[in-house]
Structures are given as structure tokens and as C-alpha cells.
CSV table of C-alpha atoms in Angstrom, one decimal:
chain,number,residue,atom,x,y,z
A,1,MET,CA,-75.5,127.3,-20.3
A,2,GLY,CA,-78.3,124.8,-20.9
A,3,THR,CA,-81.9,125.9,-20.5
A,4,LEU,CA,-81.5,126.1,-16.8
A,5,GLY,CA,-77.7,125.9,-16.9
A,6,ILE,CA,-77.7,122.2,-15.9
A,7,THR,CA,-76.6,120.0,-18.8
A,8,ARG,CA,-76.7,116.3,-18.8
A,9,ARG,CA,-74.2,114.7,-21.2
A,10,ALA,CA,-75.9,112.3,-23.6
A,11,LYS,CA,-73.9,109.4,-25.0
A,12,ASN,CA,-73.9,111.0,-28.4
A,13,GLY,CA,-72.1,114.1,-27.3
A,14,ASP,CA,-73.8,116.5,-24.8
A,15,ALA,CA,-76.9,117.4,-26.9
A,16,GLY,CA,-79.3,116.8,-24.1
A,17,LEU,CA,-80.9,119.3,-21.6
A,18,THR,CA,-82.1,118.9,-18.1
A,19,ALA,CA,-84.9,116.7,-17.1
A,20,ALA,CA,-86.4,119.6,-15.2
A,21,VAL,CA,-86.7,121.6,-18.3
A,22,ALA,CA,-88.0,118.8,-20.4
A,23,SER,CA,-90.8,118.2,-17.9
A,24,GLY,CA,-91.6,121.9,-17.7
A,25,ALA,CA,-91.1,121.9,-14.0
A,26,LYS,CA,-91.4,125.3,-12.3
A,27,LEU,CA,-88.4,126.3,-10.1
A,28,GLY,CA,-87.4,129.3,-8.2
A,29,SER,CA,-84.9,131.8,-9.7
A,30,LEU,CA,-81.4,130.6,-10.5
A,31,PRO,CA,-78.9,132.5,-8.3
A,32,LEU,CA,-76.4,134.8,-10.1
A,33,ALA,CA,-73.4,132.9,-8.5
A,34,GLU,CA,-74.7,129.7,-10.0
A,35,ILE,CA,-75.2,131.2,-13.4
A,36,ILE,CA,-71.6,132.5,-13.4
A,37,ARG,CA,-70.3,129.1,-12.2
A,38,ARG,CA,-72.0,127.2,-15.0
A,39,GLY,CA,-71.1,129.7,-17.6
A,40,ARG,CA,-67.4,129.5,-16.6
A,41,ARG,CA,-67.7,125.7,-16.7
A,42,ARG,CA,-69.0,125.9,-20.3
A,43,LEU,CA,-66.2,128.2,-21.3
A,44,MET,CA,-63.6,125.9,-19.9
A,45,GLU,CA,-64.9,122.9,-21.9
A,46,THR,CA,-63.5,124.5,-25.0
A,47,ARG,CA,-60.5,126.4,-23.7
A,48,ALA,CA,-58.8,127.1,-27.0
A,49,LEU,CA,-61.8,129.0,-28.3
A,50,THR,CA,-62.3,130.8,-25.0
A,51,ALA,CA,-58.6,131.9,-25.1
A,52,MET,CA,-59.0,133.1,-28.7
A,53,GLY,CA,-62.1,135.2,-27.6
A,54,VAL,CA,-60.1,136.8,-24.7
A,55,VAL,CA,-57.2,137.5,-27.0
A,56,GLY,CA,-59.4,139.3,-29.4
A,57,ILE,CA,-60.8,141.6,-26.7
A,58,ILE,CA,-57.3,142.3,-25.3
A,59,LEU,CA,-56.0,143.1,-28.8
A,60,GLY,CA,-59.0,145.5,-29.3
A,61,LEU,CA,-58.3,147.2,-26.1
A,62,ILE,CA,-54.7,147.7,-26.9
A,63,CYS,CA,-55.7,149.2,-30.3
A,64,LEU,CA,-58.0,151.6,-28.4
A,65,ALA,CA,-55.2,152.6,-26.0
A,66,VAL,CA,-52.9,153.3,-28.9
A,67,MET,CA,-55.6,155.3,-30.7
A,68,ALA,CA,-56.2,157.3,-27.5
A,69,ALA,CA,-52.4,158.0,-27.1
A,70,ARG,CA,-52.3,159.2,-30.7
A,71,GLN,CA,-55.5,161.3,-30.1
A,72,GLY,CA,-57.3,159.5,-32.9
A,73,VAL,CA,-54.7,160.3,-35.5
A,74,PRO,CA,-54.5,157.4,-38.1
A,75,ILE,CA,-51.2,155.7,-38.8
A,76,PRO,CA,-50.1,157.0,-42.3
A,77,PRO,CA,-51.2,156.4,-44.9
A,78,GLU,CA,-54.4,154.7,-44.0
A,79,GLY,CA,-54.0,152.9,-40.7
A,80,ASP,CA,-57.3,153.6,-38.9
A,81,LEU,CA,-56.9,152.1,-35.4
A,82,HIS,CA,-60.6,152.2,-34.8
A,83,LYS,CA,-61.1,149.3,-37.3
A,84,PRO,CA,-58.9,146.7,-35.6
A,85,ALA,CA,-60.2,147.8,-32.2
A,86,SER,CA,-63.9,147.2,-33.2
A,87,PHE,CA,-63.0,144.1,-35.2
A,88,ASN,CA,-61.0,142.3,-32.6
A,89,ILE,CA,-63.4,143.1,-29.8
A,90,ALA,CA,-66.4,142.0,-31.9
A,91,VAL,CA,-64.7,138.8,-32.9
A,92,GLY,CA,-63.7,138.1,-29.3
A,93,ILE,CA,-67.4,138.5,-28.2
A,94,TYR,CA,-68.5,136.3,-31.0
A,95,LEU,CA,-66.0,133.5,-30.1
A,96,LEU,CA,-67.0,133.6,-26.4
A,97,THR,CA,-70.7,133.3,-27.5
A,98,ILE,CA,-70.2,130.3,-29.8
A,99,THR,CA,-68.0,128.7,-27.1
A,100,LEU,CA,-71.0,128.7,-24.8
A,101,LEU,CA,-73.0,126.9,-27.6
A,102,VAL,CA,-70.5,124.2,-28.5
A,103,PRO,CA,-71.2,121.8,-25.6
A,104,SER,CA,-74.8,121.5,-26.7
A,105,ALA,CA,-74.1,121.2,-30.4
A,106,GLY,CA,-73.8,117.4,-30.2
A,107,PHE,CA,-70.3,117.1,-31.8
A,108,SER,CA,-68.4,113.9,-31.5
A,109,GLU,CA,-65.2,114.4,-29.6
A,110,ARG,CA,-63.1,114.0,-32.8
A,111,GLY,CA,-65.4,116.3,-34.8
A,112,LYS,CA,-65.3,118.9,-32.0
A,113,LYS,CA,-61.5,119.0,-31.9
A,114,ARG,CA,-61.3,119.3,-35.7
A,115,TRP,CA,-63.9,122.1,-35.7
A,116,VAL,CA,-62.2,124.0,-32.9
A,117,ARG,CA,-58.7,123.7,-34.6
A,118,TRP,CA,-60.1,125.2,-37.8
A,119,ASN,CA,-61.7,128.1,-36.0
A,120,VAL,CA,-58.5,128.8,-34.0
A,121,GLY,CA,-56.5,128.8,-37.2
A,122,LEU,CA,-58.9,131.0,-39.1
A,123,PHE,CA,-59.3,133.6,-36.3
A,124,ALA,CA,-55.6,133.7,-35.5
A,125,TYR,CA,-55.0,134.7,-39.1
A,126,ALA,CA,-57.8,137.2,-39.0
A,127,TYR,CA,-56.5,138.9,-35.7
A,128,THR,CA,-53.0,139.0,-37.2
A,129,ILE,CA,-53.7,140.5,-40.5
A,130,GLU,CA,-56.3,143.0,-39.2
A,131,THR,CA,-54.0,144.3,-36.4
A,132,VAL,CA,-50.5,144.1,-38.0
A,133,GLN,CA,-51.6,145.7,-41.3
A,134,VAL,CA,-53.2,148.7,-39.6
A,135,PHE,CA,-50.1,149.2,-37.4
A,136,ARG,CA,-48.1,149.2,-40.7
A,137,GLY,CA,-50.4,152.0,-41.9
A,138,LEU,CA,-52.5,149.9,-44.3
A,139,ASP,CA,-56.1,148.9,-44.5
A,140,PRO,CA,-56.0,145.1,-44.3
A,141,ARG,CA,-58.9,144.5,-46.7
A,142,PHE,CA,-59.5,147.6,-48.8
A,143,SER,CA,-56.1,149.2,-49.1
A,144,LYS,CA,-55.2,151.7,-51.8
A,145,HIS,CA,-51.5,151.6,-50.9
A,146,ALA,CA,-50.9,147.8,-50.7
A,147,THR,CA,-48.0,146.0,-52.3
A,148,PRO,CA,-48.8,142.8,-54.3
A,149,TRP,CA,-47.9,140.7,-51.2
A,150,ASP,CA,-50.3,142.8,-49.1
A,151,GLN,CA,-53.0,142.2,-51.7
A,152,VAL,CA,-52.4,138.5,-51.5
A,153,ALA,CA,-52.7,138.7,-47.7
A,154,GLY,CA,-56.0,140.6,-48.1
A,155,GLY,CA,-57.3,137.9,-50.5
A,156,VAL,CA,-56.4,135.2,-48.0
A,157,PHE,CA,-58.3,137.3,-45.4
A,158,PHE,CA,-61.4,137.1,-47.6
A,159,LEU,CA,-61.0,133.3,-47.9
A,160,ALA,CA,-60.6,133.1,-44.1
A,161,ALA,CA,-63.9,135.0,-43.7
A,162,LEU,CA,-65.6,132.4,-46.0
A,163,GLY,CA,-64.0,129.7,-43.8
A,164,THR,CA,-65.5,131.2,-40.7
A,165,LEU,CA,-68.9,131.2,-42.4
A,166,VAL,CA,-68.5,127.5,-43.2
A,167,MET,CA,-67.5,126.7,-39.6
A,168,PHE,CA,-70.6,128.6,-38.3
A,169,ILE,CA,-72.9,126.8,-40.6
A,170,ILE,CA,-71.5,123.5,-39.5
A,171,LEU,CA,-72.3,124.5,-35.9
A,172,ALA,CA,-75.7,126.0,-36.6
A,173,VAL,CA,-77.0,123.1,-38.6
A,174,ARG,CA,-76.6,120.8,-35.6
A,175,PHE,CA,-79.1,122.9,-33.7
A,176,PHE,CA,-81.7,122.4,-36.5
A,177,ARG,CA,-81.6,118.6,-36.4
A,178,ARG,CA,-85.0,117.1,-35.7
A,179,GLY,CA,-83.7,114.1,-33.9
A,180,ARG,CA,-82.3,116.1,-31.0
A,181,PRO,CA,-83.6,114.9,-27.6
A,182,ASP,CA,-83.9,118.6,-26.6
A,183,ALA,CA,-85.5,119.8,-29.9
A,184,ASP,CA,-88.4,121.3,-28.0
A,185,SER,CA,-86.2,123.3,-25.7
A,186,PRO,CA,-86.8,127.1,-25.7
A,187,ILE,CA,-83.0,127.6,-25.8
A,188,ILE,CA,-82.6,125.5,-28.9
A,189,LEU,CA,-85.4,127.5,-30.5
A,190,ALA,CA,-83.7,130.8,-29.5
A,191,ILE,CA,-80.3,129.6,-30.9
A,192,ARG,CA,-82.1,128.8,-34.2
A,193,TYR,CA,-83.4,132.4,-34.4
A,194,GLY,CA,-80.1,133.8,-33.4
A,195,SER,CA,-78.4,131.6,-36.1
A,196,ALA,CA,-80.7,132.9,-38.8
A,197,ALA,CA,-79.8,136.5,-37.8
A,198,ALA,CA,-76.1,135.7,-37.7
A,199,LEU,CA,-76.2,134.1,-41.2
A,200,GLY,CA,-77.6,137.4,-42.4
A,201,ALA,CA,-74.6,139.1,-40.7
A,202,PHE,CA,-72.2,136.9,-42.6
A,203,ILE,CA,-73.9,137.7,-45.9
A,204,ALA,CA,-73.5,141.4,-45.0
A,205,GLY,CA,-69.8,140.8,-44.4
A,206,ILE,CA,-69.4,139.1,-47.7
A,207,TRP,CA,-71.2,142.1,-49.3
A,208,MET,CA,-68.6,144.4,-47.8
A,209,SER,CA,-65.8,142.3,-49.1
A,210,VAL,CA,-67.2,142.1,-52.6
A,211,ILE,CA,-67.7,145.9,-53.0
A,212,GLY,CA,-64.4,146.7,-51.2
A,213,GLY,CA,-65.8,148.8,-48.4
A,214,ARG,CA,-68.6,149.4,-45.9
A,215,THR,CA,-70.6,152.1,-47.8
A,216,THR,CA,-73.2,151.6,-50.4
A,217,GLY,CA,-75.4,154.0,-52.3
A,218,VAL,CA,-75.6,157.6,-51.2
A,219,ALA,CA,-75.3,157.1,-47.4
A,220,GLY,CA,-75.7,153.4,-46.8
A,221,ASN,CA,-73.4,151.7,-44.3
A,222,ILE,CA,-73.4,147.9,-44.2
A,223,LEU,CA,-71.7,147.7,-40.8
A,224,PRO,CA,-74.8,148.2,-38.6
A,225,LEU,CA,-76.6,145.4,-40.4
A,226,HIS,CA,-73.5,143.2,-39.9
A,227,ALA,CA,-73.3,143.9,-36.2
A,228,LEU,CA,-77.1,143.7,-35.6
A,229,GLY,CA,-77.2,140.2,-37.1
A,230,PHE,CA,-74.4,138.8,-35.0
A,231,HIS,CA,-75.9,140.2,-31.8
A,232,GLY,CA,-78.9,138.0,-32.5
A,233,LEU,CA,-76.8,135.1,-31.1
A,234,GLN,CA,-76.9,136.9,-27.7
A,235,ALA,CA,-80.2,138.9,-27.8
A,236,VAL,CA,-82.6,136.0,-28.4
A,237,PRO,CA,-81.1,133.3,-26.2
A,238,LEU,CA,-80.7,135.8,-23.4
A,239,ILE,CA,-84.5,136.3,-23.2
A,240,ALA,CA,-85.0,132.6,-23.0
A,241,LEU,CA,-82.4,132.1,-20.4
A,242,LEU,CA,-83.7,134.9,-18.2
A,243,LEU,CA,-87.2,133.5,-18.3
A,244,LEU,CA,-86.1,129.9,-17.6
A,245,TRP,CA,-83.7,131.0,-14.9
A,246,SER,CA,-86.7,132.7,-13.2
A,247,GLY,CA,-88.5,129.4,-13.2
A,248,TYR,CA,-90.9,130.4,-16.1
A,249,ASP,CA,-92.8,127.6,-17.7
A,250,SER,CA,-91.0,126.1,-20.7
A,251,GLY,CA,-94.0,126.1,-23.0
A,252,GLU,CA,-94.7,129.8,-22.2
A,253,THR,CA,-91.0,130.6,-22.7
A,254,ARG,CA,-91.2,129.2,-26.2
A,255,LYS,CA,-93.9,131.7,-27.0
A,256,TRP,CA,-91.7,134.6,-25.8
A,257,VAL,CA,-88.8,133.2,-27.8
A,258,HIS,CA,-90.9,133.1,-31.0
A,259,ALA,CA,-91.9,136.7,-30.3
A,260,THR,CA,-88.4,138.0,-29.6
A,261,GLY,CA,-86.8,135.9,-32.4
A,262,ILE,CA,-89.3,137.3,-35.0
A,263,LEU,CA,-88.7,140.8,-33.7
A,264,TRP,CA,-84.9,140.6,-34.0
A,265,VAL,CA,-85.0,139.0,-37.5
A,266,ALA,CA,-87.6,141.5,-38.6
A,267,ALA,CA,-85.4,144.4,-37.3
A,268,CYS,CA,-82.5,143.0,-39.2
A,269,ALA,CA,-84.6,142.8,-42.4
A,270,ALA,CA,-85.7,146.4,-41.9
A,271,VAL,CA,-82.1,147.6,-41.5
A,272,ALA,CA,-81.1,145.5,-44.6
A,273,PHE,CA,-83.9,147.2,-46.6
A,274,GLN,CA,-82.6,150.6,-45.5
A,275,THR,CA,-79.0,149.7,-46.3
A,276,ILE,CA,-79.8,148.2,-49.7
A,277,ALA,CA,-81.6,151.4,-50.6
A,278,GLY,CA,-78.3,153.2,-49.9
A,279,ARG,CA,-79.7,155.2,-47.0
A,280,SER,CA,-78.2,155.7,-43.5
A,281,VAL,CA,-79.9,153.8,-40.7
A,282,SER,CA,-80.2,157.1,-38.9
A,283,GLU,CA,-82.2,158.6,-41.8
A,284,ILE,CA,-85.9,158.8,-41.0
A,285,SER,CA,-87.9,156.4,-43.2
A,286,ALA,CA,-90.5,153.6,-42.8
A,287,ALA,CA,-87.7,151.0,-42.6
A,288,SER,CA,-85.7,152.9,-39.9
A,289,LEU,CA,-88.8,153.6,-37.9
A,290,ALA,CA,-89.8,150.0,-38.1
A,291,SER,CA,-86.4,148.7,-37.0
A,292,ALA,CA,-86.3,151.2,-34.1
A,293,PHE,CA,-89.8,150.1,-33.0
A,294,LEU,CA,-89.0,146.4,-33.2
A,295,LEU,CA,-85.8,146.8,-31.2
A,296,ALA,CA,-87.7,148.9,-28.6
A,297,VAL,CA,-90.2,146.1,-28.2
A,298,TRP,CA,-87.4,143.6,-27.8
A,299,ALA,CA,-85.8,145.8,-25.2
A,300,GLY,CA,-89.2,145.9,-23.3
A,301,ILE,CA,-89.4,142.1,-23.4
A,302,GLY,CA,-85.8,142.0,-22.2
A,303,LEU,CA,-86.6,144.2,-19.2
A,304,PHE,CA,-89.6,142.1,-18.4
A,305,ALA,CA,-87.5,138.9,-18.5
A,306,PHE,CA,-84.8,140.5,-16.3
A,307,TRP,CA,-87.4,141.7,-13.8
A,308,ARG,CA,-88.9,138.2,-13.6
A,309,TRP,CA,-85.5,136.7,-12.9
A,310,ALA,CA,-84.5,139.4,-10.4
A,311,ALA,CA,-87.8,139.4,-8.6
A,312,THR,CA,-88.3,135.7,-8.2
A,313,PRO,CA,-86.9,134.2,-5.0
A,314,ALA,CA,-83.7,132.2,-5.6
A,315,THR,CA,-83.8,128.4,-5.2
A,316,PRO,CA,-80.5,126.4,-5.0
A,317,ARG,CA,-80.4,123.5,-7.4
A,318,GLU,CA,-78.5,120.3,-7.9
A,319,SER,CA,-76.3,120.1,-11.0
A,320,PRO,CA,-76.0,116.4,-11.8
A,321,GLY,CA,-73.9,115.2,-14.7
A,322,THR,CA,-72.4,118.6,-15.6
């Protein structure tokens, strides 16, 4: 939603941020109604991705409803409804998150359309295979009862996952370009940290595909690492947004972003260490205690940022060029 939610479109494709942010001007708190309005405007700029995100969440909720109706009993022989429920909802949230980032990525109009089409195709297949196979009683990726055709579909699913990684890298790289007019923005910095964490999540996803499951070692589960990494795309930018929405100085916000970004990436590294060792993230160890401490500190900073935004008197703002 831009650093203060006001984005001026540059001629090269909406990479710029507001003049107020660039100058470090202090403003009052941005009202919630304005935040929602600008967020909705961003989502509507890439409606196909927004629709795909909403579809994922709805599919996940349907799976949860069916699972509740069946009282948690799997569909024989191996159709665990919890898997498509969590997968579809997680993917939906991921798509809505990157949809908010796309307008500031600096794509050309043609490049943006091509990138969106690829994502829609890849995730449409992912939703379909994940949901349909489970309702058929099969695990879409790691089935022990699959026919040859089901195995082929699972292989294509793996290729689709690699495709989504490529699409994410294409998006993320654009936020690391030095020539961006908004390269010093706290939001761009936060997106960079979030992208680093998300890249680790993709690697964890490939790890699960290669070994044919979520478990490793005696009690290790790769899924928490996978999830934690992706949530970096929300956790770090959220701190920056709350501070900037409260009128916090841009330079000071960058310091907080560095702190929260390092905290989140370090927490991911600690969870990765615990997982690689084949131990559960709930098992007491130096790595699990470190990850818990790092996330607690992040939560404390998040509460501070929210308090700053909530406690600062709101100031209406113009929104030119949005």
C-alpha cells in the first residue's frame, strides 16, 4: 500500500513512492478507513490474482466444513482433508499478499500481464490437484495408492511448485534493483527482508517434495519452517507500515525494519537448524529457545508499532496520482 499508502505512478511502471515519504515528512496517523480504501485499490489493480487468492481461501473453508461434517475422518484410503484446507488457505493469503506488492514492483504493462497469467495458471492447477485428489481419497503429492496417471499429475504438481518459485524470484528481484527511485524506502527494505525469508520457505517446500513428505529425522517437521518463511512477507512489512502510518520518521523506521527483518530471518534460521537436526520445533533446545525468543521480540516490536499507530491522532491526507 505504499509507504504511507499513497503511490505515485512513475512513467516506468509505478515503482515510485510518495514525496512525503521520500522527504521524511512527519504526519499524523493514517485513519483505518483510508488504509482499507488504499488496500482495496491495490487489490483491484491486479484483479485476477486477487480473485485467485479469494478462491483459495473459499476452497480451504469448504474443505474445513467437509472435514467437520465427517468429524475429521479421512476419505479412504488417504484423503486427509486437513491438507487441502491448510494448503488452499495459505496459498490464498500468499496470493493476496503478493497482489499488494505487484503495483510497486515496476513491471511494464506487458510484463505484468504475462507474469499474472503464469501465476494464475500455476495456482489454478495447484488448487485443482490438491483439492480433487484428496476428495478422491489420494494424497496429491506423496500418495501410496496412486495410479500411473495420478503419479504423473503429482509430478506436474512438483513442476508447478518450481514455476511458482521462478515467478516469485522474478517479482522479488525487482525490489532489489539499485536504480529504483524509492530504493531507500523502509517498505522496500521490509519487502527485501520478507523476500529473503520467503525464499527459504520455497526451499523448504522443495525439500518436502524431494523427500516425499513433511517429516525428517526422528521428529522433525519441515512444515513450520515452510510457513514461518512465507509469513515474513507480512510480518516485516507490517511493522514498517504501522510505523509510517503513525507518522514515524522514515529514517528511524528503517532502523526498526532492519531490527525486525534480522529477527525474523534469524528465527527462520533457528527453526531450520532444529528441523535439519530432525527435532520437533516444540522440543526444548538452544535453537527452539532462540526462535521463541526472537519471535517474542518481534511481537513486542509489533505491539509497539501498533500502539504508535493507534495512539497517534489521525490526519486526513490527499492521495494524488493513485
